[in-house]
GROMACS .gro file of C-alpha atoms in nm:
model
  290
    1UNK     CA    1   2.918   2.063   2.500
    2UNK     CA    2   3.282   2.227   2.426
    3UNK     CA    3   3.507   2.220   2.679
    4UNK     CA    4   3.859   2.372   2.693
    5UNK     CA    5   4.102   2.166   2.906
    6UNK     CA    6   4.456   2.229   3.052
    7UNK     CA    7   4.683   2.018   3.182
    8UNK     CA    8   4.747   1.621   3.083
    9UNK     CA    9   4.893   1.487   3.349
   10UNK     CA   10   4.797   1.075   3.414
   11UNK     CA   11   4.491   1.226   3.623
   12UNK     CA   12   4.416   1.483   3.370
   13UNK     CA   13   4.480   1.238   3.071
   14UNK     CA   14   4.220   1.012   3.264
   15UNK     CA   15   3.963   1.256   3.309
   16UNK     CA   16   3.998   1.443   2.940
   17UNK     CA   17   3.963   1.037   2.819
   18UNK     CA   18   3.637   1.019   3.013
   19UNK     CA   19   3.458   1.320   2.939
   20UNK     CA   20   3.526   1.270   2.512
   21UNK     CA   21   3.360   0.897   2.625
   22UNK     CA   22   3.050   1.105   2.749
   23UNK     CA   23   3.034   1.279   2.420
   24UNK     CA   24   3.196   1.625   2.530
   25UNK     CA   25   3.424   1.777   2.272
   26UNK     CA   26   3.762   1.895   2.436
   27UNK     CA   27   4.015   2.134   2.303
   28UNK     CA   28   4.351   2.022   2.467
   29UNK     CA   29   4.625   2.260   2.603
   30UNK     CA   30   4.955   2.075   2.731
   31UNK     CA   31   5.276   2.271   2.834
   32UNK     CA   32   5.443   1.970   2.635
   33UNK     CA   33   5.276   2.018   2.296
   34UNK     CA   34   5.372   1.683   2.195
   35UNK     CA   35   5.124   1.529   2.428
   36UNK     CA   36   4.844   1.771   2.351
   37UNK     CA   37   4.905   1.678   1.990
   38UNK     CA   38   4.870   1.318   2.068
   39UNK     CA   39   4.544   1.258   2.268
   40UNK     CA   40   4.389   1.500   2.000
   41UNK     CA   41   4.500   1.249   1.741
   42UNK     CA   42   4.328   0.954   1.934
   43UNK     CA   43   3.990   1.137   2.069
   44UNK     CA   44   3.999   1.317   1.727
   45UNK     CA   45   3.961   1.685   1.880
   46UNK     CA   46   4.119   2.015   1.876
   47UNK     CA   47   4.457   2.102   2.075
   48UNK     CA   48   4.589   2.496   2.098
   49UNK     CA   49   4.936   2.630   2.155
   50UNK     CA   50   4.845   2.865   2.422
   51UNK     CA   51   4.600   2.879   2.736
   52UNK     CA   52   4.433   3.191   2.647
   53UNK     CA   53   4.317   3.034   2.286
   54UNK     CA   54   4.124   2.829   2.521
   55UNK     CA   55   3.806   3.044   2.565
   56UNK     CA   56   3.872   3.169   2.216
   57UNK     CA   57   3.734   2.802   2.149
   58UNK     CA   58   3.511   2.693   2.479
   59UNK     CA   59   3.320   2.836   2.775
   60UNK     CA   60   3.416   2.569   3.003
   61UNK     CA   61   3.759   2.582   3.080
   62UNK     CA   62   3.894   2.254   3.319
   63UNK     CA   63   4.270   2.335   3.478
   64UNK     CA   64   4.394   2.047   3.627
   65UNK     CA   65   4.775   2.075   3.663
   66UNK     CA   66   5.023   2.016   3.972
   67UNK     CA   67   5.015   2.298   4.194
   68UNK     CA   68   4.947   2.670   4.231
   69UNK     CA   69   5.197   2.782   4.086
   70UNK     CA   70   5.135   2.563   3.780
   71UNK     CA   71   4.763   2.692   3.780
   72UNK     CA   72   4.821   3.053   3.835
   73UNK     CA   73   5.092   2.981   3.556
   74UNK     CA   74   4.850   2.868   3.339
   75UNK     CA   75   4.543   3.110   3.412
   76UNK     CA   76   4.705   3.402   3.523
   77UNK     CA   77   5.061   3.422   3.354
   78UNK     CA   78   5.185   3.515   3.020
   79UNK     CA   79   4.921   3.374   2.714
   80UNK     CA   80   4.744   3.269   2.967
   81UNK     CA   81   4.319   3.202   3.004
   82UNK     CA   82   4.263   3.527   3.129
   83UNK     CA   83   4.471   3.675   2.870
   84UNK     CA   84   4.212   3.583   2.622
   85UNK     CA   85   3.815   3.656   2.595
   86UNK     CA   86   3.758   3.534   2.947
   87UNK     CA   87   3.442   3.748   3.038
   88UNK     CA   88   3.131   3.492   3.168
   89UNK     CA   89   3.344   3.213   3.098
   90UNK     CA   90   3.431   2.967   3.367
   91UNK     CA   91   3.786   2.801   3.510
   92UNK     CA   92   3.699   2.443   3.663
   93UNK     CA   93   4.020   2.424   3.856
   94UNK     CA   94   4.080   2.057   3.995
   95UNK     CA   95   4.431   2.097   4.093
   96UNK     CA   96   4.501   2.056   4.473
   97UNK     CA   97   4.587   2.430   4.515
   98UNK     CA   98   4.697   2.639   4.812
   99UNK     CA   99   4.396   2.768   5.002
  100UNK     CA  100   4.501   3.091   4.970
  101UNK     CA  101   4.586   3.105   4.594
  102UNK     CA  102   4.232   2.953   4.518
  103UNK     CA  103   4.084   3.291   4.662
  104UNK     CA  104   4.292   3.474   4.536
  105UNK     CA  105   4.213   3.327   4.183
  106UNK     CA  106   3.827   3.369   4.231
  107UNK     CA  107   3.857   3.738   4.327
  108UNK     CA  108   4.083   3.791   4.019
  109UNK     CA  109   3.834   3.599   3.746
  110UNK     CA  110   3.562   3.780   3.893
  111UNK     CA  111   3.747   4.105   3.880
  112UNK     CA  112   3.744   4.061   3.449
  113UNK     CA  113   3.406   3.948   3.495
  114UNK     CA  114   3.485   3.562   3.469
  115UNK     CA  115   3.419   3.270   3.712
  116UNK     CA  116   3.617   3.056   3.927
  117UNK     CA  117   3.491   2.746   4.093
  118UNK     CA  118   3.699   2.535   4.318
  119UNK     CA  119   3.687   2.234   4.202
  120UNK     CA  120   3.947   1.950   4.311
  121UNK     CA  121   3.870   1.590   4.333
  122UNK     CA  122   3.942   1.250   4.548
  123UNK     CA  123   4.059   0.976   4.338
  124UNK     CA  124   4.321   0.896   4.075
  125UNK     CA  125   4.343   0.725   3.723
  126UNK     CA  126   4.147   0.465   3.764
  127UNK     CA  127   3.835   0.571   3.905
  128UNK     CA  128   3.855   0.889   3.699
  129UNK     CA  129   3.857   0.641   3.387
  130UNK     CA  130   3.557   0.491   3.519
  131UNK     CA  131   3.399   0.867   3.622
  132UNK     CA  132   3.444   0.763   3.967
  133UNK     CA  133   3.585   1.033   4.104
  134UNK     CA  134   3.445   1.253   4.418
  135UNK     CA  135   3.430   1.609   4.341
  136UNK     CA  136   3.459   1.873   4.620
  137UNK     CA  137   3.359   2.210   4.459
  138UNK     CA  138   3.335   2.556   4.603
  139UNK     CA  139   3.245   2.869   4.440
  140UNK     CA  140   2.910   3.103   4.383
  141UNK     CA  141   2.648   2.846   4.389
  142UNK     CA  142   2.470   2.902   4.076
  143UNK     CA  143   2.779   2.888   3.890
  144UNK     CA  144   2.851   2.536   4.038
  145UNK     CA  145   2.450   2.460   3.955
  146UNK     CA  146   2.544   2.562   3.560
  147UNK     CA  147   2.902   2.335   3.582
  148UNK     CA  148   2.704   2.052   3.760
  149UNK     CA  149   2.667   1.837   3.465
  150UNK     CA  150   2.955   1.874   3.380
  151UNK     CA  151   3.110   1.800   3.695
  152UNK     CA  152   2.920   1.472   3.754
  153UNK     CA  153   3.052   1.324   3.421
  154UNK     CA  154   3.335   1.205   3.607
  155UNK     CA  155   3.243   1.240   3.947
  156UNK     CA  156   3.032   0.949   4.128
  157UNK     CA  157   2.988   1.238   4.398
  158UNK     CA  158   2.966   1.559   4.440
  159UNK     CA  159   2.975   1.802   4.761
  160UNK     CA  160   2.926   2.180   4.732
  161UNK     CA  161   3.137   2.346   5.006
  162UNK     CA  162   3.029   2.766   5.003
  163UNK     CA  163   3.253   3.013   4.940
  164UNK     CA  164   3.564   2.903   4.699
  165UNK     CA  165   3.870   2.785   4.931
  166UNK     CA  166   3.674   2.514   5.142
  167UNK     CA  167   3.663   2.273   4.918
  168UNK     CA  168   4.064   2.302   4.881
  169UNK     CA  169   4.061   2.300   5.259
  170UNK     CA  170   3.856   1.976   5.272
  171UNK     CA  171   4.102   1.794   5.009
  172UNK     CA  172   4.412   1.910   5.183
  173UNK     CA  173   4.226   1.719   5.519
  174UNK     CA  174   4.113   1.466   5.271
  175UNK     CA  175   4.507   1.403   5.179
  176UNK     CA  176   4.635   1.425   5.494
  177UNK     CA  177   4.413   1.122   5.605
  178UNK     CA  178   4.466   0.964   5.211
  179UNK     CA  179   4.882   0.994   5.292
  180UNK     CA  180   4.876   0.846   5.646
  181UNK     CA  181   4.698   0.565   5.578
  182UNK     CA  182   4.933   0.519   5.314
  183UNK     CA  183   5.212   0.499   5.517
  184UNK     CA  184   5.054   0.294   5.777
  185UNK     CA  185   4.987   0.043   5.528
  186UNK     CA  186   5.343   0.055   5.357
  187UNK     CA  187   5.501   0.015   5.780
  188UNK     CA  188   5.259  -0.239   5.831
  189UNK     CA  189   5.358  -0.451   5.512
  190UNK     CA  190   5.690  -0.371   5.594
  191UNK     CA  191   5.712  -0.556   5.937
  192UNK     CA  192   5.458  -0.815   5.834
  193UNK     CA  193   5.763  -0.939   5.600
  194UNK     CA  194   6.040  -0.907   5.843
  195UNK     CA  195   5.820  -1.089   6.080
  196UNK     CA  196   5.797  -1.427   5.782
  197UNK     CA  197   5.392  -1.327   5.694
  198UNK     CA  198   5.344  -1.330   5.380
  199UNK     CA  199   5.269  -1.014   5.193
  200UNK     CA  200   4.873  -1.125   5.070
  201UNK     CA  201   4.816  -1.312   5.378
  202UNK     CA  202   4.869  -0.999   5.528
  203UNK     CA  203   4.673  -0.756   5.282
  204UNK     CA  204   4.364  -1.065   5.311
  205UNK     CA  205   4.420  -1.005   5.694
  206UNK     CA  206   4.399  -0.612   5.681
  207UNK     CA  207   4.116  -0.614   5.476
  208UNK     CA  208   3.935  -0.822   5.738
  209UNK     CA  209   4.064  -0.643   6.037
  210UNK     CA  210   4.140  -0.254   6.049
  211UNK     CA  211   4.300  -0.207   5.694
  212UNK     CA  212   3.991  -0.215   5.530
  213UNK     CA  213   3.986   0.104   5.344
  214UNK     CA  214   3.950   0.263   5.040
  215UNK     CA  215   4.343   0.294   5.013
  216UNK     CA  216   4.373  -0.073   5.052
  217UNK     CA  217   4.131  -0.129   4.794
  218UNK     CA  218   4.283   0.143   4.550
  219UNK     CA  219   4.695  -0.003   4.635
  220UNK     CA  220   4.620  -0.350   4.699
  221UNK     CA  221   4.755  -0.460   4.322
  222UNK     CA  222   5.058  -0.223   4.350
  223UNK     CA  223   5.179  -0.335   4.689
  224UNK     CA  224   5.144  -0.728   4.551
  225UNK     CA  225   5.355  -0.634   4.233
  226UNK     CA  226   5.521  -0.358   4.332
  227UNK     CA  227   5.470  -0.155   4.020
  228UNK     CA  228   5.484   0.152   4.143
  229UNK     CA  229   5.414   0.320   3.815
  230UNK     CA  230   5.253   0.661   3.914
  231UNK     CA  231   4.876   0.740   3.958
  232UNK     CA  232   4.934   0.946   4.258
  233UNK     CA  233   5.316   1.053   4.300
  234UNK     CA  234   5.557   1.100   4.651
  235UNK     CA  235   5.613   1.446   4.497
  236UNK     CA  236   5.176   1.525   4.463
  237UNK     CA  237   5.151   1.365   4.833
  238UNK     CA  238   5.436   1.578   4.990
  239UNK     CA  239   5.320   1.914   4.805
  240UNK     CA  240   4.969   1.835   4.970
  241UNK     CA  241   5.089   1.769   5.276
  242UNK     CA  242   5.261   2.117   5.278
  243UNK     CA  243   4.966   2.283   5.208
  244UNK     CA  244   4.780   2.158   5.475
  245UNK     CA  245   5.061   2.223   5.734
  246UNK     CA  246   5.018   2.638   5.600
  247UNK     CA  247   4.619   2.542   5.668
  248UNK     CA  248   4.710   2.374   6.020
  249UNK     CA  249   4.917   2.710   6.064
  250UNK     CA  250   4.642   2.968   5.908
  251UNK     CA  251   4.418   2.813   6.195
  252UNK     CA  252   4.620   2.781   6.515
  253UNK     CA  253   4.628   2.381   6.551
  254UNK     CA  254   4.869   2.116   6.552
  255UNK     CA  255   4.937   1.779   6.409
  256UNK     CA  256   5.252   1.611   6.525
  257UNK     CA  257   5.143   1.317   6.273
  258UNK     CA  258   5.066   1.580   5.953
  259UNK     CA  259   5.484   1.718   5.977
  260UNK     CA  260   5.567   1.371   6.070
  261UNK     CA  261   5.439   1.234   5.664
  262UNK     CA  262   5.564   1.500   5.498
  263UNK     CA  263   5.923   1.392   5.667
  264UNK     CA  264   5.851   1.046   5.545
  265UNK     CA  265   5.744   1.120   5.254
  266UNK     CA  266   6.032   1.391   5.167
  267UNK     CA  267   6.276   1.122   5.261
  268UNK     CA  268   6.152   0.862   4.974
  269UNK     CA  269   6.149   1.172   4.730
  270UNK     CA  270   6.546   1.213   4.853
  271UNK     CA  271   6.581   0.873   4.775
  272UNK     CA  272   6.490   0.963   4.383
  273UNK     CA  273   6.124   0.841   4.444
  274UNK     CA  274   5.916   1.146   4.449
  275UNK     CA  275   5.775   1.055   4.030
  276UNK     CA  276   5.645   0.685   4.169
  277UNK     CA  277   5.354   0.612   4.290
  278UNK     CA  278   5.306   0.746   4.676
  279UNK     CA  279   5.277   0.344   4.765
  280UNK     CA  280   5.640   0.348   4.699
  281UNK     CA  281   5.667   0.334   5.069
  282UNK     CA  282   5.651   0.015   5.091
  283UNK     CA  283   5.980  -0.051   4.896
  284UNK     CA  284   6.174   0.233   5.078
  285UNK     CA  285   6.055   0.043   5.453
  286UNK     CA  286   6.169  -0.254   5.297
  287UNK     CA  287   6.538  -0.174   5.252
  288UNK     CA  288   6.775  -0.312   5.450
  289UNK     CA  289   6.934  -0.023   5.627
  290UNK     CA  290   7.164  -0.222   5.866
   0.00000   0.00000   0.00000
């Protein structure tokens, strides 16, 4: 299997690693050459210059990059995928798009005769390394049915949503959910050490009582060492979070708490924390601001 692959990012890094571990054979495109260049060196496959050599070399083309605009950069805009032979190929996209660009991508692809499936995923670098990773996908069905191997290479699940947009929709609810927890964990922390409890009596405590979570599991190490290297960034968080405000918007509701996390979050990333990890939090609760 030949796959084409755009965008090496730590989560797209993590995934390209996986799949060459299954045996598929990538051809890498990076908007920084450099590091296109470099994982080719160490999984020993091709890398191209531009997007649309992509389905010069592969019928499978994965776009996993940092948001629409990135992705209809990529597909859409100059030397881009659909710039070269693009008819009955397919674009996996797995960035966490807008809603409304995702549809507007599908109708576009199909429009040359191409496919489009909506593909993000829940997870970061490590579970992706491990092929971990829960895959949303929406799309024409049989399309997803041909991709399906594929998909499960690094996905431990898989959930086919319909028609291409809901499974963007049910990330963007996914994240809103993934980013409050996040800060309820980093407040929590927070006021367990101004209150003299120590920090992993109080994650031990959490994990027993109502932390226990996924996010706990997945943060636990950072919070304890605060290395807040990135697998999931303030910047990805508070783009997500925006998105899903538009889709609170698109379908008349509210959410005091959904505008209340992007605030938060948009105040670390004025702080100069938006590239860290989103578990940053914690450090930016823990300042003393007296």
């Amino acid at each position: 299997m030949k796959v084409g692959f755009a965008g090496l990012g730590n989560l797209g890094r993590a995934i390209a690693e996986r799949l060459a571990s299954q045996g598929v054979e990538l051809v890498l495109w990076n908007r920084t050459l450099d590091k296109a260049k470099e994982l080719a060196r160490q999984l020993n496959c091709e890398w191209v210059k531009k997007p649309r050599q992509l389905p010069e070399k592969a019928d499978r083309i994965i776009v996993i990059v940092f948001d629409s605009k990135a992705s209809e950069e990529v597909i859409f805009g100059t030397d881009g995928i659909a710039e070269g032979p693009i008819e009955d190929k397919t674009v996996l996209d797995l960035t966490t798009n807008h809603f409304e660009y995702v549809r507007e991508a599908f109708r576009a692809l199909k429009e040359k005769k191409a496919h489009y499936l909506d593909a993000p995923v829940l997870g970061s670098v490590v579970p992706a390394s491990k092929g971990e990773l829960t895959s949303l996908v929406a799309g024409e069905e049989e399309v997803f049915k041909a991709n399906e191997a594929l998909i499960r290479l690094y996905s431990k699940a898989v959930y086919f949503l319909g028609e291409a947009g809901k499974a963007t929709e049910a990330k963007l609810i996914n994240n809103v959910v993934l980013g409050g927890f996040m800060d309820l964990l980093a407040e929590a922390l927070a006021l367990a050490q101004k209150a003299g409890i120590g920090k992993e009596t109080m994650l031990r405590i959490l994990e027993d009582g109502a932390g226990r979570s996924y996010v706990l599991e997945a943060k636990k190490q950072k919070l304890l060492s605060e290395d807040f290297s990135p697998h999931f960034s303030v910047d990805l968080i508070y783009k997500d979070l925006g998105y899903a405000l538009d889709l609170l918007a698109k379908l008349k509701s509210f959410s005091f708490s959904t505008a209340a996390l992007r605030e938060t979050y948009g105040l670390a990333r004025s702080k100069g924390l938006g590239k860290l990890d989103f578990s940053v939090l914690y450090a930016l609760f823990t300042e003393d601001l007296s």
